[in-house]
Coordinates of C-alpha atoms in Angstrom, one line a residue:
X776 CA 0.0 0.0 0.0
X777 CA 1.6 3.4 -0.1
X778 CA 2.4 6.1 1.8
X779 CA -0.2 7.7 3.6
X780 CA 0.4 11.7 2.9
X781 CA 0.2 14.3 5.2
X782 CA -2.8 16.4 6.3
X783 CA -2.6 19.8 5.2
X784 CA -1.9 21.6 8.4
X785 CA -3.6 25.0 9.3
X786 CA -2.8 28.2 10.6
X787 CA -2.3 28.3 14.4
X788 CA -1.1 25.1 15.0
X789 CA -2.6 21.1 13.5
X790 CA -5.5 20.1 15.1
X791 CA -6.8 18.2 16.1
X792 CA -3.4 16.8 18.2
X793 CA -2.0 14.8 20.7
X794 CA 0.7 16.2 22.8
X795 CA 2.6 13.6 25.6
X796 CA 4.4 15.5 28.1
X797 CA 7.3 13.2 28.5
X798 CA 8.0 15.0 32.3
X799 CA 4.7 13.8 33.4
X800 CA 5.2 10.4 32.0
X801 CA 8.6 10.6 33.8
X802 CA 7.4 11.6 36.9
X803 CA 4.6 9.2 36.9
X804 CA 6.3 5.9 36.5
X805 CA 8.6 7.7 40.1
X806 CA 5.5 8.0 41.6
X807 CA 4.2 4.3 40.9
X808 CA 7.8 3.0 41.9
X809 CA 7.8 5.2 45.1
X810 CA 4.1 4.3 46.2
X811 CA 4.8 0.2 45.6
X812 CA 6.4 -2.1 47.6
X813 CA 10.4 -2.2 46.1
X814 CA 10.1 -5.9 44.6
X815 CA 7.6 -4.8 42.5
X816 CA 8.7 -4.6 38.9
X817 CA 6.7 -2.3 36.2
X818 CA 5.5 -4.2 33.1
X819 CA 4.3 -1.5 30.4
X820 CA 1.2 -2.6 28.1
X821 CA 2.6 -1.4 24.7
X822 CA -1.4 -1.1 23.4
X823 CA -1.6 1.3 25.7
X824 CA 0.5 4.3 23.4
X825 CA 2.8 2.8 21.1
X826 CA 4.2 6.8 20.9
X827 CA 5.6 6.8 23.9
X828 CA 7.8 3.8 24.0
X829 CA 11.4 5.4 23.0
X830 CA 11.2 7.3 25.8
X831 CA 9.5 5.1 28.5
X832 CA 11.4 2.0 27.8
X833 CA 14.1 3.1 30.2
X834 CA 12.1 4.1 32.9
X835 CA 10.5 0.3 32.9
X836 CA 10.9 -3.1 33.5
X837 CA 9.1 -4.8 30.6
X838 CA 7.4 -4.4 27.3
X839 CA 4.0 -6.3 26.7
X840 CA 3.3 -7.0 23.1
X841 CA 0.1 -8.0 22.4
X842 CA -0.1 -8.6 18.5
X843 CA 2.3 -8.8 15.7
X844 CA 2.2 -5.3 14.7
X845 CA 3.1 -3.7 18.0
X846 CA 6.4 -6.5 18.0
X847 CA 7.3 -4.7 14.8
X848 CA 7.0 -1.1 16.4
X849 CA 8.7 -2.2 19.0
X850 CA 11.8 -3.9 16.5
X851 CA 11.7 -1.1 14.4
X852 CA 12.1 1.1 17.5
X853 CA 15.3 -1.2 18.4
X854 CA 14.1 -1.4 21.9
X855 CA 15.6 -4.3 24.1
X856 CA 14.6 -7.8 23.5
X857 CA 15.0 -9.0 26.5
X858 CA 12.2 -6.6 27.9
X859 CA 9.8 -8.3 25.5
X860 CA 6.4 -10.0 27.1
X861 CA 5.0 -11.6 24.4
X862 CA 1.6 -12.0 25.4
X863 CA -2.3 -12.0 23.5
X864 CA -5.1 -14.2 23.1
X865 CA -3.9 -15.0 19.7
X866 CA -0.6 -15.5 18.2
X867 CA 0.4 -15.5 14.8
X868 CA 3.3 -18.2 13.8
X869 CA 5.1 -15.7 12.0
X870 CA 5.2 -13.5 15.1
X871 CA 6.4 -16.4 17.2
X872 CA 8.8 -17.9 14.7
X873 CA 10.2 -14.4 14.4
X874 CA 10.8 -13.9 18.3
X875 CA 12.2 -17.0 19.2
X876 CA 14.4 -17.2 16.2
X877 CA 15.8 -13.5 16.9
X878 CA 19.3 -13.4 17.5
X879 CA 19.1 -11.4 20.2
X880 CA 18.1 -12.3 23.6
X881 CA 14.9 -13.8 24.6
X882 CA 12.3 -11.8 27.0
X883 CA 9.0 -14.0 27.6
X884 CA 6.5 -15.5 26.3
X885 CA 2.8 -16.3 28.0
X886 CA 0.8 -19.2 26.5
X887 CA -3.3 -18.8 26.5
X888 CA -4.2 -22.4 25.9
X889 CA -2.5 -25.7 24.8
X890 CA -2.5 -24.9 21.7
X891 CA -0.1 -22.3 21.9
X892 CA 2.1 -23.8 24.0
X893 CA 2.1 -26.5 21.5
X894 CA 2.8 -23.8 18.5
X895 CA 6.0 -22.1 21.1
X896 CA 7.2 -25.4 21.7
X897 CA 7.8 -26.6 18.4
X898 CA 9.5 -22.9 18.2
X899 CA 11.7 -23.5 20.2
X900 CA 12.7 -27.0 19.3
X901 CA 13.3 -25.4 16.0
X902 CA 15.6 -22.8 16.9
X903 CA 17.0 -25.3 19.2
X904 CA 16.6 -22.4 22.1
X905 CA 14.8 -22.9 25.4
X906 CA 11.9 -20.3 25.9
X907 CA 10.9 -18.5 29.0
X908 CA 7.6 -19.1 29.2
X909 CA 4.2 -17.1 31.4
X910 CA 1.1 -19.5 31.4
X911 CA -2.0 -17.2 31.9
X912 CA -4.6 -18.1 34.5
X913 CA -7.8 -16.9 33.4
X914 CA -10.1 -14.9 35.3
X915 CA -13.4 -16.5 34.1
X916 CA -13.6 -15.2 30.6
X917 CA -11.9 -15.8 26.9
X918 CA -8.4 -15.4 28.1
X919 CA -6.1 -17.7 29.3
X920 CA -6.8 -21.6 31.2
X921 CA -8.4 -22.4 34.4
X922 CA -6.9 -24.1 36.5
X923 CA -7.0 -27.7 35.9
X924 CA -5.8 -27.1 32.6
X925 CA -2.3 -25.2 33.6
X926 CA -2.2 -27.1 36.0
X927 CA -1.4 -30.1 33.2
X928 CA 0.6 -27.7 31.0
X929 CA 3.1 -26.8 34.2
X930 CA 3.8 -31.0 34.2
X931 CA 4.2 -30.8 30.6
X932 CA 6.7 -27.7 30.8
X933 CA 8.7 -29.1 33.8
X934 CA 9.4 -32.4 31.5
X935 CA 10.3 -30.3 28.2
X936 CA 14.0 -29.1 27.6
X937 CA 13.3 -26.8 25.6
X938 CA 10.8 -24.9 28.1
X939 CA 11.8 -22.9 30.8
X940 CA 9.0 -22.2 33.0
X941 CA 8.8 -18.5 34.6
X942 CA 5.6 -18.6 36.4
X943 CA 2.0 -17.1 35.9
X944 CA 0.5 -14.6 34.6
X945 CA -3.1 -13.1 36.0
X946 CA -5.3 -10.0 34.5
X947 CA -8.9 -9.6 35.1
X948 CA -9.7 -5.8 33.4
X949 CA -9.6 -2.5 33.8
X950 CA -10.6 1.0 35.7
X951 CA -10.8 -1.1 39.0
X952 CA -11.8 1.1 41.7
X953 CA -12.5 -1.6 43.8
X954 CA -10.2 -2.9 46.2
X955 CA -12.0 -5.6 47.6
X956 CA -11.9 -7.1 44.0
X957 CA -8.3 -6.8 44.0
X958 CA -8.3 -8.2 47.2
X959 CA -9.9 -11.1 46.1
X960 CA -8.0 -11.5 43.0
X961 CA -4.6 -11.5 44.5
X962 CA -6.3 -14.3 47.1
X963 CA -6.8 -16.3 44.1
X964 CA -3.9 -16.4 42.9
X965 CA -2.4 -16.7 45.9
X966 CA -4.1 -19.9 46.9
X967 CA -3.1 -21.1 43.1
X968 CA 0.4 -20.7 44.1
X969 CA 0.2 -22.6 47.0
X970 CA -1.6 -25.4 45.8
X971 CA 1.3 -25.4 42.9
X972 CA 3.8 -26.0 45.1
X973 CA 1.6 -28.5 47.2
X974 CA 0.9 -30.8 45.0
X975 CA 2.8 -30.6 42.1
X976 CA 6.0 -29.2 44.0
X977 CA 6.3 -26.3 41.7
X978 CA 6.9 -22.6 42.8
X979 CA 6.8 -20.1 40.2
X980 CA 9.5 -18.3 39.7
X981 CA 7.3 -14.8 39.4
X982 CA 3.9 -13.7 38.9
X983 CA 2.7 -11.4 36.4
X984 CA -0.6 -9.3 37.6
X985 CA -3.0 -7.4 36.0
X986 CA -4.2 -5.0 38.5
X987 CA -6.1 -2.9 36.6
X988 CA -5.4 0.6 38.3
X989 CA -7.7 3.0 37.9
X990 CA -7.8 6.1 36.3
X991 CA -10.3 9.1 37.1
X992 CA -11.3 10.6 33.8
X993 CA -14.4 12.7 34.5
X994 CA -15.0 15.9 36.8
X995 CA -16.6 15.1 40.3
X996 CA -14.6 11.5 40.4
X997 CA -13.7 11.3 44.3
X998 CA -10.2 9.0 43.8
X999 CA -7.8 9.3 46.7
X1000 CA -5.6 7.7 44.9
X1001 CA -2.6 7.8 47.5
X1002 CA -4.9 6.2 49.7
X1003 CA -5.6 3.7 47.3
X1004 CA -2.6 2.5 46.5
X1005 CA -1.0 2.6 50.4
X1006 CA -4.0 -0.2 50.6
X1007 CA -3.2 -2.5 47.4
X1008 CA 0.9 -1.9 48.4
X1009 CA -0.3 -3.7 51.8
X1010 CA -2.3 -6.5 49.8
X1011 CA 0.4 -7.2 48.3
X1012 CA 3.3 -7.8 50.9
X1013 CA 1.0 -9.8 52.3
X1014 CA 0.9 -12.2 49.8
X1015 CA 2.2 -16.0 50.3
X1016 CA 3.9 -15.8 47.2
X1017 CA 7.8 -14.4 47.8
X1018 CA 9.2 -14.3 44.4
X1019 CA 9.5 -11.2 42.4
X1020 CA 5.9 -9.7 41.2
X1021 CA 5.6 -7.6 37.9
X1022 CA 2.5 -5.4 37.5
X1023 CA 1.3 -5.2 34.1
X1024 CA 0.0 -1.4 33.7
X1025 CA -1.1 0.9 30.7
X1026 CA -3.4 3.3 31.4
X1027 CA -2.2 4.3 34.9
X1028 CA 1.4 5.0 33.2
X1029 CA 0.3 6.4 31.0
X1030 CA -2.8 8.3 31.1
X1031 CA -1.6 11.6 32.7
X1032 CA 1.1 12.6 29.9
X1033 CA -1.3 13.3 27.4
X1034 CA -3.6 16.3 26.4
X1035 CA -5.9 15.7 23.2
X1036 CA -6.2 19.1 21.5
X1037 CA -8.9 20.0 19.0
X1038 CA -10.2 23.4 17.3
X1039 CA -14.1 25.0 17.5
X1040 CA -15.0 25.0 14.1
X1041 CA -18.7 26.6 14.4
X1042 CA -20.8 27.7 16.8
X1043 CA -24.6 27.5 16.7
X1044 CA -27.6 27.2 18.7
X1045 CA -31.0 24.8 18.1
X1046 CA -34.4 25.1 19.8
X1047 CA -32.1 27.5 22.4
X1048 CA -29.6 24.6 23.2
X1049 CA -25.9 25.7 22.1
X1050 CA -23.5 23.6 20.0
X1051 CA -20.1 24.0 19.5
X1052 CA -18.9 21.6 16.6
X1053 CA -14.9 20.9 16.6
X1054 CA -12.6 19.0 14.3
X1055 CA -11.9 16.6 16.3
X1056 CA -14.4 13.9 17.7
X1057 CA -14.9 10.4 19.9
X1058 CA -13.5 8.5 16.9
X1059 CA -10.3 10.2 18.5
X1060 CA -10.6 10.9 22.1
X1061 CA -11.7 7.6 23.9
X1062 CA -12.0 7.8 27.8
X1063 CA -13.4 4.5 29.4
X1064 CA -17.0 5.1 30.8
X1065 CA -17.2 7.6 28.2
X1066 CA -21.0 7.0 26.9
X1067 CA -22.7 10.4 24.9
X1068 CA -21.0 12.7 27.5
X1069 CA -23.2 11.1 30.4
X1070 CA -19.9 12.2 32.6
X1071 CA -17.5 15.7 32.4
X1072 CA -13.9 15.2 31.2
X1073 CA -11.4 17.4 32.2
X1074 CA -10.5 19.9 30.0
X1075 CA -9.0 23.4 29.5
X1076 CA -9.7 26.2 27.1
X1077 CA -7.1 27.5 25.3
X1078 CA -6.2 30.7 24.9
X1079 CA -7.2 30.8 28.5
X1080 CA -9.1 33.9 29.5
X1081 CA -11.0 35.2 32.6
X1082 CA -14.1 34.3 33.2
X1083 CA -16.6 37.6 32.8
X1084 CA -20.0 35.7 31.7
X1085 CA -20.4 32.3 30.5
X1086 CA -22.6 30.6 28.3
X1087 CA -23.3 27.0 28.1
X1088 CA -22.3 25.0 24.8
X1089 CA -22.3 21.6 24.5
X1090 CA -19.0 20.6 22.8
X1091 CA -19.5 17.8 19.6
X1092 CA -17.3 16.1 16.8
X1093 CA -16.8 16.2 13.5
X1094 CA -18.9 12.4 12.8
X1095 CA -21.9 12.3 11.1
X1096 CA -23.5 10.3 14.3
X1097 CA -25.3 11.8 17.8
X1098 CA -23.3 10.0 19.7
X1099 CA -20.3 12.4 18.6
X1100 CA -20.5 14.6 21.7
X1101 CA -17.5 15.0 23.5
X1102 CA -19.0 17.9 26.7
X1103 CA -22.4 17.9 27.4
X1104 CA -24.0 21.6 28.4
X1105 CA -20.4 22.5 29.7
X1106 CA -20.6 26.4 30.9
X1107 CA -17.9 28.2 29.2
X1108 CA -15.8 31.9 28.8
X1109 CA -17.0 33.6 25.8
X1110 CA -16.8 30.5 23.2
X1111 CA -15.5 31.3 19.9
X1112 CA -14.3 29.7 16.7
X1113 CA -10.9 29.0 16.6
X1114 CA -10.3 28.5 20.5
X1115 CA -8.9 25.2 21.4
X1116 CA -10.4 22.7 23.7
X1117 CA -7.5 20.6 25.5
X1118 CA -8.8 17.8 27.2
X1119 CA -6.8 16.1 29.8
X1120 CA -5.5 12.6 30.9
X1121 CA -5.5 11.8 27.1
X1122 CA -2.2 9.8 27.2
X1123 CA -3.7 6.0 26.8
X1124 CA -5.9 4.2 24.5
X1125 CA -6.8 7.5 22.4
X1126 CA -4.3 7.4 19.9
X1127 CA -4.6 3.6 19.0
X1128 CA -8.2 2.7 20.6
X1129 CA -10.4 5.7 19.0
X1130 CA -12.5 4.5 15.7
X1131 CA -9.7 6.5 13.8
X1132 CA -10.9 5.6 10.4
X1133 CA -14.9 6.2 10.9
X1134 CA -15.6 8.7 8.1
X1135 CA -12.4 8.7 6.8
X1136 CA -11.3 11.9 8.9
X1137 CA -7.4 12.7 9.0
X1138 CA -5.6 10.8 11.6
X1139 CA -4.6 13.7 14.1
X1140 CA -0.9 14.6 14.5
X1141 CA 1.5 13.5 17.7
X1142 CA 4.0 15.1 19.0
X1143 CA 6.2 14.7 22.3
X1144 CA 7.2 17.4 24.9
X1145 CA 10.7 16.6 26.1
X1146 CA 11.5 17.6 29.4
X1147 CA 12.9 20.9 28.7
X1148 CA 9.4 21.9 26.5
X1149 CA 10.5 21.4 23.4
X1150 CA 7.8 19.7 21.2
X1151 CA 8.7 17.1 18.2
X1152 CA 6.6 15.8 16.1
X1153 CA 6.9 12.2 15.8
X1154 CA 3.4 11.7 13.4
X1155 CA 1.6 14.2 11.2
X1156 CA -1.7 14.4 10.6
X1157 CA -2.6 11.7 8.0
X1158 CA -5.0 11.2 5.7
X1159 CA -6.9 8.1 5.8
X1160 CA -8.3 7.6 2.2
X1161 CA -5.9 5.1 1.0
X1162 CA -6.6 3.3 3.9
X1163 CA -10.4 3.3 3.5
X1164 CA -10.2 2.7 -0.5
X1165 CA -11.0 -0.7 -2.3
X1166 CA -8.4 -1.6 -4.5
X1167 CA -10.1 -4.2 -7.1
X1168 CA -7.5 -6.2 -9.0
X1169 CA -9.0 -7.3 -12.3
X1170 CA -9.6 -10.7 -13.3
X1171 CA -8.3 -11.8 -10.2
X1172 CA -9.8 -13.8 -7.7
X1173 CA -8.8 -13.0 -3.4
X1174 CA -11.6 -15.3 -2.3
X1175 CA -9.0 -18.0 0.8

């Protein structure tokens, strides 16, 4: 396919954007480290913001690659190997025949079912190199085994040379404000652990968890989080399980760093209600929870002004749909075309989770703020035509 070309970019800056403030993601991934126990290591979810990762990489433990196009951003990137969690519900050969036959050294892999350990087995036997393996526990839904089943797959593991078992891996979802749940996650798994080593006389090496920290989006969200995480940090110390624990995180690390800018394009008002239409849309800015602006994210306007009287515009997108609404009856300083709305805590999920190609609007441009200020950007706005454009090849036929 070719290139996809630039978005003409307009006066006063492209929009819509999204800026990552690489000081905030700095800072953040401290803060995490500080507020955990020390054994904790920090596993980045790569899905999360693929932009980020030449910077973050450093600043983490491990990688988590999820799909065969985020291993190539991540190769193309050069980032270390040995970082790698190669993890997702499914796994394509070339993407495991790839990895294990890398020159470089291995990170892990998790396997989902028997079938894939069957498919990283005969990997590794092929590349004649043993391979670090995670198997997932599942939670009750599509991903990973119970526990009867890994249970089998840890004999099978401990009996094959060319397996070298690591330990478990557990994620049950996201935007968990509830620390009982935790609570009674880490339990679980606890009580896994120990029956491991009970009756099959196996103690994982590590555990890989999930925890699914939470992130508050929306204005009026009461989240101490300090408090919060004082509380899971005691959870888990007190865990049965000694060995070192890695947290698999996304959209805690990364949340924070990123502002999603977009431009007021018109103004008007029907039946007495006022809209404000911008270039921008929910096929860009994606906030979990977010449902036809039932709930307030937090935003600024930009050039900010003093507030002398305000009227109250509710903010929509650029998508030929209701549900494009962004800010629902959202009281604001004298409103005018051309202001920019900069919403906040935009730094996950929005610039690879958003239904980028609906309508076949321009993918918005990224760039990073290094810690001194300086922006780069490291994506221009693209057009999305060639992406959304049958290409018929005549006389052919592409029917598998």
């Amino acid at each position: 396919m070719n290139q996809i070309p630039a978005a003409p970019r307009p006066e006063g800056g492209q929009t819509p954007a999204y800026v990552f403030d690489l000081a905030v993601l700095r800072a953040r991934v401290a803060y995490l480290r500080a507020q955990l126990p020390p054994q904790v290591k920090l596993c980045y979810a790569v899905k999360a913001n693929t932009f980020l990762l030449q910077a973050l990489h450093p600043w983490v433990d491990h990688l988590e690659i999820c799909s065969w196009g985020e291993y190539q951003i991540c190769k193309a990137l050069a980032l270390p190997e040995e970082k790698f969690v190669l993890s997702g519900v499914v796994k394509e050969p070339e993407l495991v025949d790839q990895a294990v036959g890398s020159q470089r050294p291995l990170g892990c892999f998790t396997a989902e079912s028997p079938a894939q350990l069957a498919l990283l087995t005969q990997a590794a036997r092929r590349h004649g190199r043993p391979l670090p393996l995670l198997l997932r526990l599942t939670s009750g839904n599509q991903f990973g085994m119970d526990e009867e089943t890994m249970t089998q797959l840890v004999r099978a593991c401990r009996q094959d040379p060319h397996i070298r078992l690591r330990g478990i891996q557990y994620f049950s979802g996201t935007q968990k404000f509830s620390l009982k749940k935790l609570r009674r996650e880490l339990a679980y798994v606890d009580e896994v652990i120990q029956r491991l080593a009970q009756q099959e006389g196996y103690v994982p090496e590590l555990l890989e968890f999930g925890p699914g920290l939470p992130v508050a989006y929306f204005e009026g969200e009461e989240f101490d989080e300090p408090a919060f995480l004082a509380e899971f940090s005691a959870m888990l110390s007190q865990l049965r399980f000694s060995g070192p624990l890695v947290l698999e995180l996304g959209r805690s690390i990364a949340a924070s760093c990123g502002t999603y800018l977009t431009r007021v394009v018109d103004l008007k008002r029907n039946r007495g209600e006022g809209y404000a239409l911008v270039d921008g849309g929910i096929h860009q800015l994606t906030y979990y929870g977010q449902a036809m602006a039932m709930r307030a994210p937090r935003l600024r306007l930009l050039p900010d002004r003093p507030c002398q009287e305000e009227e109250t515009w509710t903010v929509c997108g650029s998508l030929c749909t209701i549900n494009d609404i962004l800010v629902k009856r959202r009281p604001f300083p004298a409103l005018a075309v051309g202001d920019v709305l900069a919403f906040e805590n935009a730094g996950a999920y929005c610039a690879t989770e958003g239904l980028s190609l609906f309508l076949s609007r321009d993918l918005p441009q990224i760039r990073l703020r290094d810690e001194d200020g300086r922006e780069t950007i490291v994506r221009e706005g693209m057009w999305t035509v060639p992406l959304n454009t049958p290409h018929h090849t005549k006389g052919e036929d592409h029917h598998g």
